[in-house]
C-alpha positions as a printed Julia matrix, in Angstrom:
189×3 Matrix{Float64}:
 -24.0   37.57  147.82
 -26.2   38.73  145.45
 -27.85  35.51  145.29
 -27.9   36.23  141.32
 -30.23  39.11  142.12
 -33.28  36.43  142.98
 -35.92  38.22  144.98
 -37.33  34.52  145.24
 -35.57  32.04  146.67
 -37.79  28.79  146.01
 -38.41  26.74  150.06
 -38.69  23.06  148.46
 -40.26  20.8   150.47
 -41.04  17.14  148.37
 -38.57  16.56  145.6
 -41.42  16.9   143.14
 -41.0   20.19  142.8
 -37.1   20.21  143.18
 -37.33  18.44  140.23
 -39.13  21.14  138.31
 -36.86  23.27  139.98
 -33.85  22.13  138.49
 -35.19  23.18  134.69
 -35.52  26.33  136.46
 -33.74  29.99  135.68
 -33.1   30.1   139.64
 -29.5   29.61  140.95
 -30.17  29.29  144.46
 -32.26  26.67  146.01
 -33.67  25.99  150.01
 -33.94  22.58  151.05
 -36.36  22.64  153.71
 -37.22  19.22  154.94
 -34.63  15.77  153.94
 -33.54  13.15  155.04
 -29.76  12.51  155.19
 -29.95   9.78  152.89
 -30.94  11.71  150.09
 -29.26  14.51  150.88
 -25.78  13.78  148.13
 -27.81  12.59  145.63
 -29.87  15.93  145.77
 -27.21  17.83  146.41
 -25.31  16.15  143.0
 -28.16  16.87  141.13
 -28.92  20.2   141.73
 -25.07  20.89  141.15
 -25.42  19.32  137.86
 -27.8   21.6   137.01
 -26.02  24.43  137.93
 -27.86  25.15  140.82
 -26.8   26.49  144.9
 -28.49  24.32  147.42
 -29.55  26.5   150.81
 -29.96  23.28  153.34
 -31.8   24.0   156.26
 -29.49  21.97  158.91
 -32.66  21.71  161.83
 -35.16  20.33  159.16
 -32.35  16.77  158.21
 -34.26  13.83  159.5
 -31.83  11.67  161.14
 -29.42  14.07  161.98
 -28.54  16.11  164.91
 -28.02  19.75  164.17
 -25.28  20.28  166.13
 -21.7   21.07  165.39
 -20.42  16.7   164.88
 -24.36  17.13  162.44
 -22.71  20.56  160.47
 -19.38  19.46  160.31
 -20.55  15.65  158.0
 -23.15  18.42  155.85
 -19.87  20.56  155.33
 -17.4   17.84  154.25
 -19.86  15.12  153.11
 -23.18  16.78  151.27
 -21.5   19.83  150.4
 -24.11  22.13  149.96
 -23.54  26.19  148.97
 -25.25  27.27  152.36
 -26.6   25.86  155.16
 -29.74  27.8   156.8
 -29.99  27.09  160.83
 -31.66  28.67  164.36
 -28.38  27.55  166.26
 -24.92  29.38  165.92
 -22.81  26.5   166.65
 -23.95  24.56  163.44
 -22.97  27.98  161.72
 -19.53  28.5   163.28
 -19.03  25.05  161.44
 -20.6   26.68  158.42
 -18.26  29.58  158.36
 -15.44  27.87  159.21
 -15.92  25.38  156.06
 -16.32  28.14  153.9
 -20.09  27.64  153.47
 -22.87  30.16  153.39
 -24.01  30.68  156.87
 -27.86  31.82  157.51
 -29.07  32.14  160.7
 -32.8   32.21  161.05
 -34.71  33.87  163.29
 -38.29  34.19  164.64
 -39.3   37.45  165.82
 -42.25  37.71  168.41
 -41.95  40.26  170.05
 -39.48  43.31  170.58
 -37.16  41.54  173.55
 -37.22  38.6   170.17
 -35.67  41.98  168.82
 -33.3   42.19  171.48
 -31.81  38.65  171.76
 -31.8   38.39  167.75
 -29.81  41.78  167.15
 -27.21  39.27  169.83
 -26.98  36.19  168.28
 -26.38  38.17  164.81
 -23.61  39.87  166.48
 -22.23  37.39  168.14
 -22.52  34.72  165.27
 -21.86  36.98  162.35
 -23.87  35.06  159.67
 -23.35  36.0   155.92
 -27.12  36.21  155.47
 -30.26  36.63  158.16
 -33.98  35.12  157.48
 -36.69  36.52  159.21
 -39.39  34.78  160.36
 -42.34  35.47  160.41
 -41.75  37.34  156.5
 -44.99  39.36  156.87
 -42.61  42.32  159.61
 -41.36  44.6   157.14
 -40.71  47.43  159.85
 -38.16  45.22  161.82
 -36.18  44.64  158.6
 -35.71  48.34  158.3
 -35.06  48.07  162.29
 -32.21  45.71  161.89
 -30.55  46.82  159.29
 -30.13  49.98  161.07
 -28.47  47.28  163.29
 -26.65  45.05  161.01
 -24.76  44.73  157.44
 -25.81  41.11  156.49
 -28.34  40.5   153.74
 -32.13  39.84  154.94
 -34.9   36.83  154.14
 -38.22  37.1   154.92
 -39.6   34.23  155.48
 -42.94  32.46  156.2
 -46.35  33.57  155.9
 -45.43  34.83  152.8
 -48.49  33.7   150.4
 -48.92  36.81  147.95
 -47.25  38.75  146.0
 -47.75  42.04  147.87
 -45.81  40.11  150.59
 -43.15  39.81  148.45
 -43.71  43.56  147.84
 -44.13  44.55  151.11
 -40.68  42.99  152.25
 -38.47  44.35  149.27
 -39.74  47.51  150.23
 -39.46  47.05  154.04
 -35.62  45.81  153.11
 -35.18  41.92  152.51
 -33.01  41.09  150.0
 -34.77  38.29  148.79
 -38.07  35.99  149.87
 -37.92  32.66  151.01
 -41.14  30.91  149.91
 -42.37  27.3   149.53
 -45.19  28.7   147.32
 -44.54  27.87  143.76
 -46.72  30.87  142.56
 -44.74  33.04  143.58
 -41.35  30.95  142.66
 -43.11  31.37  138.37
 -44.96  34.88  139.5
 -40.67  36.14  140.72
 -38.52  33.38  138.15
 -35.92  35.68  136.91
 -35.3   35.56  133.09
 -32.87  33.1   131.83
 -29.09  33.94  130.44
 -28.46  33.91  127.26
């Protein structure tokens, strides 16, 4: 799952940013804060612009982040992928052949151990690690798991992105538009 060689996965909080990204050369876009009533039209608009939407299921206003909510998202909204902290949501995504991204918080060594068990049980397609500024943990994770790792949270500069990538992250999720511009892939002809 190469994500079109994107080192940045732009994470959108505002519709104005989403509209800007529709005209970019990014293929994959992460949709953070959203409202259930907007989702179908957002994903449809993204598909018209050849964009793949990775939807953060836990941040959809008006939708419970459980199996039923995940079924609704998969059947009705049809994003390219779901991001969630909840394994049961990702199990639905996997059954529906939608990219499943397990979002995990690394607070200490106990969290690392617990999260490794979650990854082995859920078997997500990708893992997003927060905070994304701990590249030494990515190296440790790669010894245990063989799925792409995204770094997210507290990524504020080009140096942060470069450290995460050197540490083994496949890509970095960020809502910093300056970083989107800096790392935007070259347009294909």
